Short mmCIF file of C-alpha atoms in Angstrom, two decimals:
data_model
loop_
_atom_site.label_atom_id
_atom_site.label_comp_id
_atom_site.label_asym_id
_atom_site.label_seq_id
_atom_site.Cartn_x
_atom_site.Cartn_y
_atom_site.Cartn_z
CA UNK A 15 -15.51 -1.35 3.61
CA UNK A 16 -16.15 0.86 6.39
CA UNK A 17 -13.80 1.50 9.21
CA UNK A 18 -15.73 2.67 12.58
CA UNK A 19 -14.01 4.99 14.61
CA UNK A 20 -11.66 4.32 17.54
CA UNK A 21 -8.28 3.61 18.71
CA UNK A 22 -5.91 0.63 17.38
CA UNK A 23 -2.35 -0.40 18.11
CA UNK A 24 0.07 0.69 15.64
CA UNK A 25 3.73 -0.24 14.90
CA UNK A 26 5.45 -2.99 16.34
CA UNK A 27 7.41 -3.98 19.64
CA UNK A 28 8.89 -7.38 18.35
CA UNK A 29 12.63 -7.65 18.04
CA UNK A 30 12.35 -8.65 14.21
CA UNK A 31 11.15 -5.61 13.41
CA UNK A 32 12.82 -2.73 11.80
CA UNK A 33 13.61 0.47 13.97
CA UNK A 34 11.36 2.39 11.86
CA UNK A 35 8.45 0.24 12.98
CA UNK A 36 8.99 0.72 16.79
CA UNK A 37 7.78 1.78 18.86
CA UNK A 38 3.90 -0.07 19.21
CA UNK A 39 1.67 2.87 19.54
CA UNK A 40 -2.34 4.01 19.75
CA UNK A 41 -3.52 6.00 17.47
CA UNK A 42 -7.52 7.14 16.81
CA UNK A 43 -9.06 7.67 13.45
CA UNK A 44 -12.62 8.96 12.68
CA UNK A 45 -14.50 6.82 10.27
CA UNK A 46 -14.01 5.99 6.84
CA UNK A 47 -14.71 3.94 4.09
CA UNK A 48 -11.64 1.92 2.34
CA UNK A 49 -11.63 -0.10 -0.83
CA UNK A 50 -11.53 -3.89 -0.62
CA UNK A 51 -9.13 -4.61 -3.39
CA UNK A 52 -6.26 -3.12 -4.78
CA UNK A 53 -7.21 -0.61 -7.61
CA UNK A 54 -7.48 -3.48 -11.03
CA UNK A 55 -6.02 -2.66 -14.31
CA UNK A 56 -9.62 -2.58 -15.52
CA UNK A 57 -10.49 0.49 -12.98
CA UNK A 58 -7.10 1.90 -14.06
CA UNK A 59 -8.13 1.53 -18.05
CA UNK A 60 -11.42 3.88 -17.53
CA UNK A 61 -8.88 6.50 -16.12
CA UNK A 62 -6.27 5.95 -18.95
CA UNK A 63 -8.99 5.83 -21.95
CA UNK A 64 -10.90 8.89 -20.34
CA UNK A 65 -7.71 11.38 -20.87
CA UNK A 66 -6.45 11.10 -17.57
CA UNK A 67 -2.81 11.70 -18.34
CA UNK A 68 -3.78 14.24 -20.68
CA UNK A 69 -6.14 16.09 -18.39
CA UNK A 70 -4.19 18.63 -15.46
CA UNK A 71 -7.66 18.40 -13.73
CA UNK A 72 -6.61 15.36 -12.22
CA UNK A 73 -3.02 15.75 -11.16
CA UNK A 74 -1.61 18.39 -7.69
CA UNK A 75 0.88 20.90 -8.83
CA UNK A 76 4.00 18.51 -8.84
CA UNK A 77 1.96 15.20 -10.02
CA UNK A 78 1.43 17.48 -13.48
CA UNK A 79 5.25 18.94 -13.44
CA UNK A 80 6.38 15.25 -12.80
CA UNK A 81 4.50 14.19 -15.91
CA UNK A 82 5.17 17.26 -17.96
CA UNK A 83 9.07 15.66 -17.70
CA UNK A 84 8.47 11.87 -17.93
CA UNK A 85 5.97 12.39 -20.35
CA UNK A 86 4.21 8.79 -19.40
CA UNK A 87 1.30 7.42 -21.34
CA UNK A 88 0.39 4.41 -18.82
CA UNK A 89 2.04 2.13 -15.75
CA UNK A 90 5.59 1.02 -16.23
CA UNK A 91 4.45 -2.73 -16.31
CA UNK A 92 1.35 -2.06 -17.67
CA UNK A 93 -0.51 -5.12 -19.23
CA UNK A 94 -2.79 -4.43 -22.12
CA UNK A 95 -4.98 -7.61 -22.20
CA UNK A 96 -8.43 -8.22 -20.77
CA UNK A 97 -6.88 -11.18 -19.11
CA UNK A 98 -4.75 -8.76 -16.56
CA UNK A 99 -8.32 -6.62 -16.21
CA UNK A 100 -8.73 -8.29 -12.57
CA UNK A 101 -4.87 -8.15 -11.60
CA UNK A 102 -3.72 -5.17 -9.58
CA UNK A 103 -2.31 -2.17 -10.61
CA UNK A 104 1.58 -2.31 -11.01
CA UNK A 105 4.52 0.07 -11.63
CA UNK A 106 2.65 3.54 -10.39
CA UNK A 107 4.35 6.58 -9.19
CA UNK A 108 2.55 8.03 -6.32
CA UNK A 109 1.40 10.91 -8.32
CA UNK A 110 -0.74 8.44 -11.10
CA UNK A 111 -2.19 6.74 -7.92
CA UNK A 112 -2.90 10.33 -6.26
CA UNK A 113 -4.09 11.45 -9.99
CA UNK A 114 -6.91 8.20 -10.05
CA UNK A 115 -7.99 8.67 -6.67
CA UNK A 116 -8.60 12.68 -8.09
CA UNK A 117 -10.45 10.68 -10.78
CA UNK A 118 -12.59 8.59 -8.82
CA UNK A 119 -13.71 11.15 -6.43
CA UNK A 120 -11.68 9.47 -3.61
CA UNK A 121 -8.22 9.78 -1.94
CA UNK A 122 -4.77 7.76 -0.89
CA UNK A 123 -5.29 6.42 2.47
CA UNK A 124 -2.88 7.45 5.46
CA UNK A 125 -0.50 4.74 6.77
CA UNK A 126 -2.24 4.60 9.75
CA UNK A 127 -5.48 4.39 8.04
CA UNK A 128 -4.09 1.24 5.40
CA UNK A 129 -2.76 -0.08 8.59
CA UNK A 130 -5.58 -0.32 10.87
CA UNK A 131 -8.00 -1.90 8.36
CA UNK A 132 -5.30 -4.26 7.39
CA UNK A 133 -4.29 -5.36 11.15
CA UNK A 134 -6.59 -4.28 14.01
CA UNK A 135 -9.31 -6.99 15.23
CA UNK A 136 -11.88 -4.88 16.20
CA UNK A 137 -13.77 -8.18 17.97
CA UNK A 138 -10.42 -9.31 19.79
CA UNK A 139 -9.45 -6.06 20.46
CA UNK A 140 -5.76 -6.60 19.29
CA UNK A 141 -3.57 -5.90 16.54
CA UNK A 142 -2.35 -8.72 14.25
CA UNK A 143 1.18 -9.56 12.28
CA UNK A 144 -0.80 -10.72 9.50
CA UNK A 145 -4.06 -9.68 7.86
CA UNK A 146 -5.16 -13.14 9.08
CA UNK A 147 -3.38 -12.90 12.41
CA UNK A 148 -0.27 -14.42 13.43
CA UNK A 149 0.44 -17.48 11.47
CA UNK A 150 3.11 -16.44 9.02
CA UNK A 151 2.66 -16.23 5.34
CA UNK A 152 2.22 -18.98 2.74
CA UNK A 153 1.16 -19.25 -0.82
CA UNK A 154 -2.54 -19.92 0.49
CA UNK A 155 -2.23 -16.64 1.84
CA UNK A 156 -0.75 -14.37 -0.57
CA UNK A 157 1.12 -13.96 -3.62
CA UNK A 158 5.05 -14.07 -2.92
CA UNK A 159 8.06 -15.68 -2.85
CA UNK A 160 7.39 -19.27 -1.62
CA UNK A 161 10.25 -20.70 0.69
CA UNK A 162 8.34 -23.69 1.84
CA UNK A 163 9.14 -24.71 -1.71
CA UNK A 164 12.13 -27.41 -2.76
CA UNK A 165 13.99 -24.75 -4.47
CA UNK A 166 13.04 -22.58 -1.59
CA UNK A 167 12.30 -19.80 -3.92
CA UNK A 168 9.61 -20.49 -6.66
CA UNK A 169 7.31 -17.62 -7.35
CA UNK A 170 4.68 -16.75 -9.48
CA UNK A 171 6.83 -14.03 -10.65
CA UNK A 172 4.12 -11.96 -11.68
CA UNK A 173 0.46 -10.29 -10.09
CA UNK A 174 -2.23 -12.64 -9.86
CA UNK A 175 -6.21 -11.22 -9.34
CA UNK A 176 -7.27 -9.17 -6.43
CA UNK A 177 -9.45 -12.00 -5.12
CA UNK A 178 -7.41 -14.67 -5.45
CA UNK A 179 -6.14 -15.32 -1.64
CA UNK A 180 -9.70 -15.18 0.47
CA UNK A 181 -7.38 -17.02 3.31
CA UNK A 182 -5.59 -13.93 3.37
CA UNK A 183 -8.50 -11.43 4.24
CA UNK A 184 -7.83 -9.03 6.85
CA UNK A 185 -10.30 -8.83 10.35
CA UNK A 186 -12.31 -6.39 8.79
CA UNK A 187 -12.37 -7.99 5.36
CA UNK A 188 -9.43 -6.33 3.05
CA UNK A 189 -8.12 -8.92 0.04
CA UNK A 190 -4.85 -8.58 -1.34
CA UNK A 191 -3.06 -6.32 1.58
CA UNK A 192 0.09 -8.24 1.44
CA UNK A 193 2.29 -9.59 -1.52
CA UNK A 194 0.95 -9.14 -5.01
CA UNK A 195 1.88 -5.18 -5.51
CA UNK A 196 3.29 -2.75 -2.91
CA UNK A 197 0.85 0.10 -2.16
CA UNK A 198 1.45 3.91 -1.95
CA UNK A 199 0.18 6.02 1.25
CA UNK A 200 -0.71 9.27 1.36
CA UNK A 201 2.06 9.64 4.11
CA UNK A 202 5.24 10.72 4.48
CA UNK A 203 7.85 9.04 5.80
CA UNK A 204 8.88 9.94 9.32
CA UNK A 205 9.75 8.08 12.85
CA UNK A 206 7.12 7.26 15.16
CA UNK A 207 7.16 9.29 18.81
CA UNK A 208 9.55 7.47 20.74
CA UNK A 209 11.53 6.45 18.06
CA UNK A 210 15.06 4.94 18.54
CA UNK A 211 17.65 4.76 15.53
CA UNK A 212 19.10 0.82 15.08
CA UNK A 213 21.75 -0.41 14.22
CA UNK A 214 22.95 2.82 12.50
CA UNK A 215 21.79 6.90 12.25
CA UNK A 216 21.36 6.15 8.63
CA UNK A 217 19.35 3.35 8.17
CA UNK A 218 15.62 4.77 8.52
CA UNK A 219 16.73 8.32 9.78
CA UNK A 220 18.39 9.86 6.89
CA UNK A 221 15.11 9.51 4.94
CA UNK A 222 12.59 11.50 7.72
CA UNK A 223 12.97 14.18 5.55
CA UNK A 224 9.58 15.15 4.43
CA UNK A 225 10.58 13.47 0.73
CA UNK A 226 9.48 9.64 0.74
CA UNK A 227 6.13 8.71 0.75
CA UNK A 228 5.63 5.43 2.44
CA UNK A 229 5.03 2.32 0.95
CA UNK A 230 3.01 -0.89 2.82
CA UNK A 231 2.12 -4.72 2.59
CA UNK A 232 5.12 -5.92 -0.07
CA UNK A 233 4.81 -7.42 -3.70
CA UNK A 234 4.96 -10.97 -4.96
CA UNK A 235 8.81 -10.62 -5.28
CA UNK A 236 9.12 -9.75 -1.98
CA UNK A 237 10.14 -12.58 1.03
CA UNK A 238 7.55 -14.10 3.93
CA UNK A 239 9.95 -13.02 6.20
CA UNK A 240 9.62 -9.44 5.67
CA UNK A 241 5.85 -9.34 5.26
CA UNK A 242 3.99 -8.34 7.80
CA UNK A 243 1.04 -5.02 8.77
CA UNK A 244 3.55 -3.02 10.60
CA UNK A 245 6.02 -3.27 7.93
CA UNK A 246 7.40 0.41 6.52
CA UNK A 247 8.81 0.91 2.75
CA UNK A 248 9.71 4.34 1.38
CA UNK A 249 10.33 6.00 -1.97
CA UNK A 250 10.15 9.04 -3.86
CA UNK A 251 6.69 9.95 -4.97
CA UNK A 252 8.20 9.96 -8.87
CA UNK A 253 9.86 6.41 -8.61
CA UNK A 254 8.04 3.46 -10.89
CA UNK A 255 10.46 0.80 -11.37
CA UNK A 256 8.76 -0.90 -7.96
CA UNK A 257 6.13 -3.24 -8.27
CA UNK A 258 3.63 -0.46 -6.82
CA UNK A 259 0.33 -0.24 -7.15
CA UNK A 260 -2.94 1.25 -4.63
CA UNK A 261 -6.03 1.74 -2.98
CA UNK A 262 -8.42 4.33 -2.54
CA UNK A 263 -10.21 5.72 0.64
CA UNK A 264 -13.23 7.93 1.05
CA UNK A 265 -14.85 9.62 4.53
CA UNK A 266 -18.47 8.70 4.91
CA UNK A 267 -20.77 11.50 3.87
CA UNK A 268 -22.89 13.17 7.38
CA UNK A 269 -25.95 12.12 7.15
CA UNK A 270 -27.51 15.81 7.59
CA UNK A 271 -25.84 16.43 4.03
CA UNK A 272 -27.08 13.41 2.45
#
């Protein structure tokens, strides 16, 4: 999907959000293009059955040292059926999702980048809490815990396919941008301008040290009440036990070199 250039509203002012997500903010990105899904288990299988933990070509400098110690063969909840070919991605390190992108010719999108396709209403001119805009999540929507439920907390308790949840498109057309697997940025974690620690130093400062990469849009174990665009997760780029997965971006080509 392409992404024209321009400004959107990033972040969040609301006082349910985290102090990592404050302050609201504009920020202008050129064009680019940005996949609709999730990267499937089926895109992830060409990569796997083509050498692609085998092959350095594929992997930055500390991806390939990474692997030279973990010495990993596929995705930590990886599901080898044809059945799972349409589900996302899950249980990816940042450096196998930076390796595929390497693989496919394209590249980890930016937070803001993930962000503004996921939130910004181009038409309306506004930035929404959901993909869909403000009505909060519900299993029509996405693939997480369910708390309209009588037990309050039945779940699927596993991915479900990429195009499953058309109610929860985003303005610009994005499937699968909240619940189902988390998804790896290309950014690292670090406090907006203006940014105000709350309640505590430690809770989101400690970790603006140029070591997390940052994680958006939640997986299908994680709570409505926590899912939203502006939402911020962080992690190592070698950790695998979350239910991680990705998508890929790639800048339009000028047209004096097509």
């Amino acid at each position: 999907i392409e992404i024209p250039a321009g400004e959107f509203e990033m972040g969040s002012n609301s006082v349910d959000a985290l102090d990592n997500e404050h302050p609201a903010h504009k920020v202008y990105l050129d064009t680019y293009h940005i996949d609709r899904y999730p990267v499937t288990c089926g895109q992830y299988r060409a990569f796997m059955e083509a050498g692609g933990y085998e092959n350095p070509r594929w992997w930055s400098k500390a991806g390939w040292e990474w692997l030279q110690i973990e010495r990993v063969l596929e995705p930590l909840y990886w599901q080898d059926v044809l059945s799972a070919d349409n589900h996302p991605v899950c249980g990816v390190s940042w450096y196998e999702a930076e390796a595929y992108c390497q693989f496919v010719g394209k590249r980890l999108p930016t937070e803001a980048e993930w962000e503004k396709a996921v939130s910004w209403d181009s038409e309306m001119n506004l930035r929404r809490i959901y993909p869909w805009a403000d009505k909060e999540p519900t299993p029509q929507h996405c693939n997480c815990v369910d708390v309209t439920s009588p037990d309050k907390n039945r779940q699927i308790i596993n991915t479900t396919p990429v195009d499953a949840y058309p109610e929860g498109q985003s303005a610009y057309g994005l499937y699968d941008t909240l619940g189902n697997v988390w998804e790896w940025t290309a950014s690292w974690f670090d406090g907006y301008d203006g940014f105000e620690m709350y309640p505590y130093v430690g809770y989101s400062q400690v970790y603006f040290d140029q070591q997390h990469r940052v994680l958006k849009g939640g997986s299908w174990a994680t709570t409505p009440f926590v899912l939203r665009s502006s939402l911020r997760n962080w992690y190592h780029p070698g950790v695998r036990q979350i239910f991680a997965g990705f998508r890929c971006v790639s800048v339009p080509i000028p047209a004096n070199l097509s």
